[in-house]
Amino acid sequence: HIDAMAPIVRLSLSSLLLLPADASSLNLRRQSDAPSTSHNEDYEVRLNNKHNVQYAGELTAGGQTLPVVYDTGSFEVLLLSSHCDLTCGVGHKVYDEHKSKTFKMDNGVKAYHRFGSGPTESTRGFDTLQIGEVGSPYIMAQAPFFQVWRHGIHPWRDSTFFSGIVGMAHPDIVPRNMRAPTTVKDKQLPGDPLLLTSLGIKSFAICLRRSAPDAPGMLAIGPKVESRKDEPAFISLPVVGKMHWGLKMTNVTAPGVDAEPLCNPSCGAIVDSGTSLIAVPPSAAKLVAALDKAVARDCSNLNSLPVLRLDFDSTVVELPPQAYVLQIGSPPGGTDMQDFLADSEVRRAVRERCYSAFMTIDKKSQFGDVWILGMPFLRYFYTVFDRPAKKIHIARAGPDCEILPKASTFAAAGGLMNSSAAAHLPAPLLGAGGGPQRVGLDGLLRPGWA
């Protein structure tokens, strides 16, 4: 359902978040406990951008290079298969096992994955996987993956340009309660190591540029990324999620906006590269409504809107209004927002206008209501995901993902706040790309870890 005041996408999620993996998941079978090669090189993958709601980089499987979503909210590797039926849409690059010299079938075991945007049916197999293109130093022989041959994920049809999903969560193995059921009675999938584990990748960084319409993002790996945490521009946040990149958030405010207290005493906040927007719980409805009311539909007051202030215990992080204001087509008079979002012909016929746009999720964790810090967060903060330390290190990012010092202020939002917090990251200076994000809602991605 769509709130009349703002384009809010409501999700129904089926799994608890931030809960410990079952200890028995350590009883597993691995294809290889060691990387295929020694990985100690700096390497960067370009993340191509489609309408600011999808980012895809290259993965090579069996010598075939495919565009995939590098998703910090999921665990396994899923690729569209040449066996896929009409549910896969048209025009996608697909993985073809017959073109690979290194593919091996896993006895025809079929699995069912369920994502926030819908289900998939797939077959498990093994092949040589490389992060990036052919020649990448990050290569793993006989890595487990799933060939998708049917799915019900609407955005993963004709409105997407990616052909797979690569899980980038922080556990070493797929947690037991996140493994897909199979068609074989009483058979459960083994606790496969994540591709990151098999490759020996300790840390990786993601940042999404905003210097131009459809500016690309980047995924960085290697020694330089691992040393970023020691740079003075970065602050470190402890990961409290046992399965996801979850943080403990203690308050959310927008200066000057009268709304009920949030995260009392805390919330769970998941940093998720596979979610298109910021997702908020129902308890934030009053804050969302107030922000949307404040947004001028002609986008003229963007620089005077309040920042979104996130408290992580002793650390305060600010997101500028450009992170939560989107420029989309405006529904004609009398058109319901839900009908407008569903009808691409109507959207093409109208002019663009500004709205505050949030996804909503109704889920609890042991830390309280769940929030998702999706792609908008990664546009304004260079984010390092530190697997061994179970920490996220963030620094303010410029329009081209250049790292900014901590001390700069965001003048349009009134500068720094008075706070006793030990660390404070004000909203980044905007520079190029300081306007509202123009989005294509056809390809909107919900959290992938449902």
Short mmCIF file of C-alpha atoms in Angstrom, two decimals:
data_model
loop_
_atom_site.label_atom_id
_atom_site.label_comp_id
_atom_site.label_asym_id
_atom_site.label_seq_id
_atom_site.Cartn_x
_atom_site.Cartn_y
_atom_site.Cartn_z
CA HIS A 1 0.00 0.00 0.00
CA ILE A 2 1.17 3.54 -0.74
CA ASP A 3 0.78 6.32 1.77
CA ALA A 4 -1.05 9.25 0.24
CA MET A 5 1.57 11.70 1.50
CA ALA A 6 4.68 9.97 0.15
CA PRO A 7 5.71 7.09 -2.09
CA ILE A 8 6.35 4.56 0.66
CA VAL A 9 6.84 0.95 -0.40
CA ARG A 10 5.60 -1.40 2.31
CA LEU A 11 7.36 -4.72 2.72
CA SER A 12 6.29 -7.92 4.41
CA LEU A 13 9.41 -9.70 5.62
CA SER A 14 9.52 -13.28 6.79
CA SER A 15 12.76 -13.65 8.74
CA LEU A 16 14.08 -12.26 12.00
CA LEU A 17 17.15 -10.07 11.72
CA LEU A 18 20.28 -9.66 13.81
CA LEU A 19 19.75 -13.05 15.45
CA PRO A 20 22.60 -15.51 16.08
CA ALA A 21 23.16 -18.30 13.60
CA ASP A 22 22.49 -21.79 14.92
CA ALA A 23 25.73 -23.14 16.41
CA SER A 24 25.12 -26.48 14.71
CA SER A 25 25.72 -24.77 11.37
CA LEU A 26 29.42 -25.34 12.03
CA ASN A 27 28.87 -28.98 11.03
CA LEU A 28 29.47 -28.46 7.32
CA ARG A 29 31.10 -29.72 4.16
CA ARG A 30 33.42 -27.32 2.36
CA GLN A 31 34.62 -27.64 -1.20
CA SER A 32 37.85 -25.91 -0.29
CA ASP A 33 39.02 -24.33 2.95
CA ALA A 34 41.79 -22.37 1.25
CA PRO A 35 41.71 -19.78 -1.52
CA SER A 36 42.73 -20.95 -4.98
CA THR A 37 45.42 -18.26 -5.17
CA SER A 38 47.12 -15.80 -2.85
CA HIS A 39 45.03 -12.63 -2.70
CA ASN A 40 46.93 -9.58 -1.56
CA GLU A 41 46.30 -7.10 -4.35
CA ASP A 42 44.29 -3.92 -4.56
CA TYR A 43 41.39 -4.41 -6.95
CA GLU A 44 38.36 -2.32 -7.82
CA VAL A 45 35.10 -3.29 -9.51
CA ARG A 46 33.06 -0.59 -11.24
CA LEU A 47 29.39 -0.70 -10.19
CA ASN A 48 27.30 0.48 -13.12
CA ASN A 49 24.23 2.47 -12.16
CA LYS A 50 20.69 2.11 -13.47
CA HIS A 51 18.43 5.02 -12.47
CA ASN A 52 20.00 5.23 -8.98
CA VAL A 53 18.11 2.15 -7.75
CA GLN A 54 20.35 -0.66 -9.07
CA TYR A 55 24.13 -1.02 -9.15
CA ALA A 56 25.85 -3.96 -10.84
CA GLY A 57 29.50 -4.96 -11.19
CA GLU A 58 31.14 -7.80 -13.06
CA LEU A 59 31.51 -11.39 -11.87
CA THR A 60 33.11 -14.09 -14.02
CA ALA A 61 31.72 -17.63 -13.73
CA GLY A 62 33.24 -20.41 -15.80
CA GLY A 63 34.86 -17.81 -18.07
CA GLN A 64 31.54 -15.94 -18.61
CA THR A 65 31.41 -12.36 -17.35
CA LEU A 66 28.03 -11.27 -15.98
CA PRO A 67 26.71 -8.12 -14.27
CA VAL A 68 25.75 -8.86 -10.64
CA VAL A 69 24.58 -7.04 -7.53
CA TYR A 70 27.21 -7.22 -4.79
CA ASP A 71 24.75 -7.47 -1.93
CA THR A 72 25.82 -6.96 1.70
CA GLY A 73 22.40 -8.23 2.78
CA SER A 74 22.65 -11.80 1.43
CA PHE A 75 24.96 -14.82 1.58
CA GLU A 76 25.15 -16.90 -1.59
CA VAL A 77 25.84 -16.53 -5.30
CA LEU A 78 22.79 -16.79 -7.60
CA LEU A 79 23.04 -16.44 -11.38
CA LEU A 80 20.35 -16.37 -14.05
CA SER A 81 20.71 -19.58 -16.05
CA SER A 82 20.31 -20.37 -19.72
CA HIS A 83 17.76 -22.92 -18.45
CA CYS A 84 15.54 -20.15 -17.04
CA ASP A 85 11.97 -19.94 -18.28
CA LEU A 86 10.04 -16.81 -19.28
CA THR A 87 10.05 -15.51 -15.69
CA CYS A 88 13.60 -14.31 -16.33
CA GLY A 89 12.44 -11.80 -18.91
CA VAL A 90 14.43 -10.98 -22.04
CA GLY A 91 17.70 -9.31 -22.86
CA HIS A 92 19.69 -10.54 -19.84
CA LYS A 93 23.12 -12.07 -20.00
CA VAL A 94 22.81 -15.55 -18.54
CA TYR A 95 25.17 -18.22 -17.26
CA ASP A 96 25.43 -21.25 -19.57
CA GLU A 97 26.92 -24.36 -17.97
CA HIS A 98 27.61 -25.81 -21.43
CA LYS A 99 30.02 -22.93 -22.18
CA SER A 100 32.06 -23.65 -19.05
CA LYS A 101 34.92 -26.17 -18.95
CA THR A 102 34.93 -26.21 -15.16
CA PHE A 103 31.25 -26.60 -14.21
CA LYS A 104 30.14 -29.48 -11.97
CA MET A 105 26.57 -30.35 -11.00
CA ASP A 106 25.61 -31.03 -7.38
CA ASN A 107 23.50 -34.15 -8.07
CA GLY A 108 20.64 -32.02 -9.38
CA VAL A 109 19.70 -30.59 -5.96
CA LYS A 110 17.07 -27.88 -6.41
CA ALA A 111 16.69 -25.06 -3.90
CA TYR A 112 14.15 -22.35 -3.12
CA HIS A 113 15.42 -18.92 -2.03
CA ARG A 114 13.06 -16.20 -0.88
CA PHE A 115 14.11 -12.56 -1.16
CA GLY A 116 12.34 -9.37 -0.15
CA SER A 117 11.24 -8.92 -3.77
CA GLY A 118 10.10 -12.52 -4.34
CA PRO A 119 11.14 -16.21 -4.58
CA THR A 120 13.63 -18.06 -6.78
CA GLU A 121 13.97 -21.70 -7.83
CA SER A 122 17.51 -22.82 -8.61
CA THR A 123 19.93 -25.70 -9.00
CA ARG A 124 23.16 -25.90 -7.01
CA GLY A 125 26.49 -26.43 -8.78
CA PHE A 126 30.18 -25.57 -8.68
CA ASP A 127 32.38 -23.53 -11.00
CA THR A 128 35.35 -21.16 -11.06
CA LEU A 129 34.21 -17.74 -9.85
CA GLN A 130 36.10 -14.45 -10.14
CA ILE A 131 35.18 -11.13 -8.58
CA GLY A 132 35.41 -8.82 -11.56
CA GLU A 133 36.41 -9.64 -15.11
CA VAL A 134 38.65 -12.36 -16.54
CA GLY A 135 42.14 -11.79 -15.17
CA SER A 136 40.98 -10.65 -11.73
CA PRO A 137 43.31 -11.82 -8.92
CA TYR A 138 40.27 -12.80 -6.83
CA ILE A 139 39.47 -16.24 -8.26
CA MET A 140 38.11 -19.40 -6.63
CA ALA A 141 37.94 -22.85 -8.22
CA GLN A 142 34.91 -25.07 -7.63
CA ALA A 143 32.99 -22.42 -5.71
CA PRO A 144 29.33 -23.25 -4.92
CA PHE A 145 26.63 -21.21 -6.62
CA PHE A 146 23.00 -21.50 -7.75
CA GLN A 147 21.62 -21.39 -11.30
CA VAL A 148 18.24 -19.67 -11.24
CA TRP A 149 15.78 -21.31 -13.64
CA ARG A 150 12.56 -19.69 -12.39
CA HIS A 151 11.76 -16.73 -10.16
CA GLY A 152 9.04 -14.35 -9.02
CA ILE A 153 11.19 -11.24 -8.45
CA HIS A 154 9.45 -8.55 -10.47
CA PRO A 155 12.42 -6.11 -10.64
CA TRP A 156 14.60 -8.98 -11.88
CA ARG A 157 12.81 -9.21 -15.19
CA ASP A 158 12.82 -6.66 -17.98
CA SER A 159 13.49 -3.68 -15.67
CA THR A 160 16.91 -4.84 -14.49
CA PHE A 161 20.33 -5.02 -16.04
CA PHE A 162 21.92 -7.45 -13.61
CA SER A 163 22.14 -11.21 -14.02
CA GLY A 164 23.06 -12.35 -10.53
CA ILE A 165 23.46 -11.66 -6.83
CA VAL A 166 26.66 -12.13 -4.83
CA GLY A 167 26.19 -12.32 -1.07
CA MET A 168 28.59 -10.11 0.92
CA ALA A 169 27.35 -10.65 4.50
CA HIS A 170 29.91 -11.05 7.28
CA PRO A 171 29.52 -14.67 8.56
CA ASP A 172 32.13 -17.12 7.30
CA ILE A 173 29.46 -19.64 6.32
CA VAL A 174 25.80 -19.42 5.36
CA PRO A 175 23.83 -19.47 8.65
CA ARG A 176 21.63 -22.53 9.12
CA ASN A 177 18.40 -20.56 9.33
CA MET A 178 19.24 -18.69 6.11
CA ARG A 179 19.83 -21.78 3.95
CA ALA A 180 17.29 -22.44 1.24
CA PRO A 181 14.99 -25.47 1.48
CA THR A 182 15.40 -28.15 -1.20
CA THR A 183 13.14 -30.48 -3.16
CA VAL A 184 14.71 -33.52 -1.48
CA LYS A 185 12.82 -34.64 1.62
CA ASP A 186 14.76 -34.01 4.85
CA LYS A 187 17.77 -32.73 2.88
CA GLN A 188 19.25 -29.40 3.92
CA LEU A 189 21.90 -27.53 2.00
CA PRO A 190 25.36 -27.63 3.58
CA GLY A 191 26.80 -24.62 5.32
CA ASP A 192 28.80 -23.36 2.35
CA PRO A 193 31.50 -20.79 2.98
CA LEU A 194 30.68 -17.37 1.59
CA LEU A 195 32.63 -16.45 -1.54
CA LEU A 196 34.41 -13.78 0.53
CA THR A 197 35.54 -16.47 2.97
CA SER A 198 36.83 -18.76 0.24
CA LEU A 199 38.76 -15.89 -1.34
CA GLY A 200 40.28 -14.82 1.97
CA ILE A 201 38.79 -11.31 1.69
CA LYS A 202 38.93 -9.69 5.12
CA SER A 203 37.56 -6.27 4.24
CA PHE A 204 35.91 -4.55 1.30
CA ALA A 205 34.63 -1.04 0.64
CA ILE A 206 31.59 0.27 -1.22
CA CYS A 207 30.89 3.85 -2.27
CA LEU A 208 28.35 5.14 -4.81
CA ARG A 209 29.32 8.27 -6.72
CA ARG A 210 26.83 11.11 -7.19
CA SER A 211 28.81 13.51 -9.42
CA ALA A 212 26.57 12.96 -12.46
CA PRO A 213 23.23 11.37 -13.35
CA ASP A 214 23.67 7.60 -13.21
CA ALA A 215 27.23 8.01 -11.88
CA PRO A 216 28.79 4.60 -11.13
CA GLY A 217 29.81 3.21 -7.79
CA MET A 218 32.80 1.16 -6.76
CA LEU A 219 33.62 -2.02 -4.84
CA ALA A 220 37.21 -2.01 -3.59
CA ILE A 221 39.22 -4.93 -2.18
CA GLY A 222 42.79 -5.35 -1.00
CA PRO A 223 45.46 -4.07 1.42
CA LYS A 224 44.60 -0.39 0.86
CA VAL A 225 41.00 -0.99 1.93
CA GLU A 226 42.11 -3.01 4.97
CA SER A 227 44.28 -0.11 6.16
CA ARG A 228 41.57 2.55 5.68
CA LYS A 229 40.30 2.14 9.25
CA ASP A 230 43.49 3.75 10.55
CA GLU A 231 43.00 6.95 8.53
CA PRO A 232 41.85 9.96 10.60
CA ALA A 233 38.78 10.60 8.41
CA PHE A 234 37.20 7.28 9.43
CA ILE A 235 35.14 6.37 12.46
CA SER A 236 34.37 2.78 13.47
CA LEU A 237 30.99 1.34 14.39
CA PRO A 238 30.67 -2.12 16.02
CA VAL A 239 28.57 -4.68 14.16
CA VAL A 240 26.04 -6.24 16.54
CA GLY A 241 24.24 -8.40 13.96
CA LYS A 242 25.18 -12.08 13.97
CA MET A 243 24.09 -12.56 10.34
CA HIS A 244 23.90 -9.07 8.84
CA TRP A 245 25.91 -5.86 8.87
CA GLY A 246 23.70 -4.62 11.72
CA LEU A 247 24.41 -1.62 13.97
CA LYS A 248 22.84 -0.52 17.22
CA MET A 249 21.14 2.84 16.66
CA THR A 250 19.99 4.85 19.66
CA ASN A 251 18.13 7.79 18.11
CA VAL A 252 16.91 9.23 14.80
CA THR A 253 15.94 12.88 14.48
CA ALA A 254 15.50 15.63 11.92
CA PRO A 255 16.27 19.03 13.49
CA GLY A 256 13.21 21.24 13.58
CA VAL A 257 10.78 18.38 12.90
CA ASP A 258 8.32 17.54 15.67
CA ALA A 259 8.03 13.75 15.81
CA GLU A 260 7.74 11.06 18.43
CA PRO A 261 10.99 9.76 19.95
CA LEU A 262 12.46 6.88 17.96
CA CYS A 263 14.78 4.02 18.91
CA ASN A 264 13.93 4.12 22.60
CA PRO A 265 16.11 2.63 23.92
CA SER A 266 17.52 1.41 20.58
CA CYS A 267 16.91 0.13 17.04
CA GLY A 268 18.71 -2.27 14.74
CA ALA A 269 20.12 -0.62 11.60
CA ILE A 270 21.36 -2.78 8.71
CA VAL A 271 23.73 -1.35 6.09
CA ASP A 272 22.52 -3.03 2.90
CA SER A 273 23.97 -2.39 -0.57
CA GLY A 274 21.09 -4.34 -2.15
CA THR A 275 18.27 -2.03 -1.00
CA SER A 276 17.41 0.98 -3.16
CA LEU A 277 16.15 3.39 -0.48
CA ILE A 278 16.22 3.95 3.27
CA ALA A 279 13.73 1.59 4.91
CA VAL A 280 12.02 2.65 8.14
CA PRO A 281 9.72 0.98 10.70
CA PRO A 282 6.05 1.98 11.21
CA SER A 283 7.09 3.89 14.33
CA ALA A 284 8.77 6.43 12.02
CA ALA A 285 5.53 7.24 10.17
CA LYS A 286 5.11 10.65 11.83
CA LEU A 287 8.68 11.65 11.02
CA VAL A 288 8.28 10.52 7.38
CA ALA A 289 4.99 12.40 7.01
CA ALA A 290 6.51 15.59 8.43
CA LEU A 291 9.52 15.38 6.13
CA ASP A 292 7.33 14.80 3.10
CA LYS A 293 5.13 17.75 4.01
CA ALA A 294 8.22 19.96 4.20
CA VAL A 295 9.44 19.03 0.69
CA ALA A 296 8.47 21.54 -2.02
CA ARG A 297 7.12 19.53 -4.93
CA ASP A 298 9.09 21.68 -7.38
CA CYS A 299 12.28 20.75 -5.49
CA SER A 300 13.01 24.43 -4.78
CA ASN A 301 13.71 24.13 -1.04
CA LEU A 302 16.00 21.10 -1.07
CA ASN A 303 18.96 22.88 0.53
CA SER A 304 16.88 24.21 3.42
CA LEU A 305 15.42 20.86 4.47
CA PRO A 306 16.71 19.21 7.66
CA VAL A 307 19.36 16.55 7.77
CA LEU A 308 18.50 13.08 9.01
CA ARG A 309 20.54 12.59 12.18
CA LEU A 310 21.44 9.02 13.19
CA ASP A 311 22.87 8.30 16.65
CA PHE A 312 24.98 5.19 17.18
CA ASP A 313 25.67 5.40 20.92
CA SER A 314 28.61 7.82 21.06
CA THR A 315 28.68 8.51 17.31
CA VAL A 316 26.38 10.87 15.40
CA VAL A 317 26.06 10.56 11.61
CA GLU A 318 24.10 13.01 9.44
CA LEU A 319 22.51 12.35 6.05
CA PRO A 320 21.65 15.39 3.90
CA PRO A 321 18.11 15.80 2.53
CA GLN A 322 19.39 14.68 -0.88
CA ALA A 323 19.60 11.19 0.66
CA TYR A 324 15.88 10.98 1.38
CA VAL A 325 14.36 13.27 -1.29
CA LEU A 326 13.80 11.71 -4.70
CA GLN A 327 12.73 13.29 -7.97
CA ILE A 328 10.12 11.18 -9.72
CA GLY A 329 7.19 11.73 -12.04
CA SER A 330 4.19 13.44 -10.44
CA PRO A 331 0.78 11.74 -10.57
CA PRO A 332 -1.92 13.72 -12.44
CA GLY A 333 -4.78 15.14 -10.42
CA GLY A 334 -7.03 12.40 -9.07
CA THR A 335 -4.45 9.65 -9.66
CA ASP A 336 -3.77 7.44 -6.66
CA MET A 337 -0.04 7.28 -5.80
CA GLN A 338 -0.12 3.49 -5.79
CA ASP A 339 -1.62 3.40 -9.28
CA PHE A 340 0.92 5.99 -10.39
CA LEU A 341 3.87 3.93 -9.15
CA ALA A 342 2.48 0.84 -10.89
CA ASP A 343 1.77 2.46 -14.27
CA SER A 344 4.90 3.23 -16.29
CA GLU A 345 2.86 4.88 -19.10
CA VAL A 346 1.39 7.40 -16.66
CA ARG A 347 4.83 8.17 -15.22
CA ARG A 348 6.32 8.85 -18.62
CA ALA A 349 3.53 11.32 -19.41
CA VAL A 350 4.03 13.62 -16.42
CA ARG A 351 6.69 15.97 -15.18
CA GLU A 352 9.09 15.13 -12.42
CA ARG A 353 8.51 16.35 -8.87
CA CYS A 354 10.16 15.85 -5.49
CA TYR A 355 8.97 13.65 -2.63
CA SER A 356 10.49 12.18 0.45
CA ALA A 357 10.73 8.47 -0.30
CA PHE A 358 11.27 5.69 2.17
CA MET A 359 10.56 1.99 2.10
CA THR A 360 8.86 0.72 5.24
CA ILE A 361 9.44 -2.58 7.01
CA ASP A 362 7.64 -3.93 10.04
CA LYS A 363 10.24 -6.09 11.74
CA LYS A 364 11.80 -6.35 15.16
CA SER A 365 15.26 -7.38 16.32
CA GLN A 366 16.64 -7.84 19.81
CA PHE A 367 17.73 -4.19 19.50
CA GLY A 368 14.26 -2.91 18.64
CA ASP A 369 12.68 -1.76 15.36
CA VAL A 370 14.70 -2.49 12.23
CA TRP A 371 15.92 0.24 9.87
CA ILE A 372 17.74 -0.35 6.56
CA LEU A 373 20.45 2.06 5.45
CA GLY A 374 20.47 1.29 1.74
CA MET A 375 22.02 2.89 -1.32
CA PRO A 376 21.45 6.52 -0.18
CA PHE A 377 23.75 5.93 2.81
CA LEU A 378 26.49 4.57 0.53
CA ARG A 379 26.32 7.68 -1.68
CA TYR A 380 27.38 9.93 1.18
CA PHE A 381 29.70 7.69 3.19
CA TYR A 382 32.68 5.70 1.99
CA THR A 383 31.98 2.45 3.86
CA VAL A 384 34.48 -0.26 4.77
CA PHE A 385 33.06 -3.61 5.84
CA ASP A 386 35.59 -5.24 8.20
CA ARG A 387 34.79 -8.96 8.53
CA PRO A 388 37.40 -10.12 11.12
CA ALA A 389 36.82 -7.16 13.45
CA LYS A 390 33.02 -7.20 12.92
CA LYS A 391 33.04 -3.43 12.38
CA ILE A 392 31.93 -0.92 9.78
CA HIS A 393 34.31 2.00 9.19
CA ILE A 394 32.81 5.08 7.54
CA ALA A 395 34.10 8.40 6.25
CA ARG A 396 32.28 11.28 4.62
CA ALA A 397 32.46 10.98 0.82
CA GLY A 398 32.60 13.67 -1.83
CA PRO A 399 30.72 13.46 -5.15
CA ASP A 400 33.35 11.16 -6.68
CA CYS A 401 33.83 9.12 -3.49
CA GLU A 402 36.85 11.15 -2.45
CA ILE A 403 37.26 10.86 1.32
CA LEU A 404 36.48 14.09 3.19
CA PRO A 405 37.83 15.11 6.61
CA LYS A 406 35.59 14.81 9.64
CA ALA A 407 35.46 18.51 10.49
CA SER A 408 33.70 20.05 7.47
CA THR A 409 30.15 21.31 7.94
CA PHE A 410 27.01 21.12 5.85
CA ALA A 411 26.15 24.80 5.68
CA ALA A 412 22.70 24.42 4.14
CA ALA A 413 21.56 22.36 7.12
CA GLY A 414 22.82 24.82 9.71
CA GLY A 415 26.27 23.42 10.42
CA LEU A 416 27.32 21.22 13.31
CA MET A 417 25.04 20.43 16.18
CA ASN A 418 25.86 20.85 19.83
CA SER A 419 26.53 17.35 21.03
CA SER A 420 28.52 15.55 23.67
CA ALA A 421 29.03 12.66 21.26
CA ALA A 422 32.55 11.33 21.05
CA ALA A 423 32.41 11.33 17.24
CA HIS A 424 30.32 13.33 14.80
CA LEU A 425 30.14 13.06 11.03
CA PRO A 426 28.12 15.98 9.64
CA ALA A 427 26.44 15.60 6.27
CA PRO A 428 29.04 15.84 3.49
CA LEU A 429 29.52 18.98 1.45
CA LEU A 430 27.51 18.38 -1.68
CA GLY A 431 29.45 19.99 -4.53
CA ALA A 432 28.63 18.41 -7.89
CA GLY A 433 25.60 16.20 -7.84
CA GLY A 434 23.95 18.25 -5.09
CA GLY A 435 20.45 18.06 -6.54
CA PRO A 436 17.75 15.49 -5.78
CA GLN A 437 18.28 11.90 -6.87
CA ARG A 438 16.32 11.07 -10.02
CA VAL A 439 15.13 7.50 -9.79
CA GLY A 440 13.49 4.86 -11.95
CA LEU A 441 10.98 3.11 -9.73
CA ASP A 442 10.48 0.16 -12.10
CA GLY A 443 13.72 -1.35 -10.85
CA LEU A 444 13.35 -0.60 -7.15
CA LEU A 445 15.10 -3.24 -5.04
CA ARG A 446 13.79 -4.29 -1.65
CA PRO A 447 16.02 -5.83 1.04
CA GLY A 448 17.39 -9.07 -0.32
CA TRP A 449 17.74 -10.89 2.99
CA ALA A 450 14.03 -11.50 3.64
#
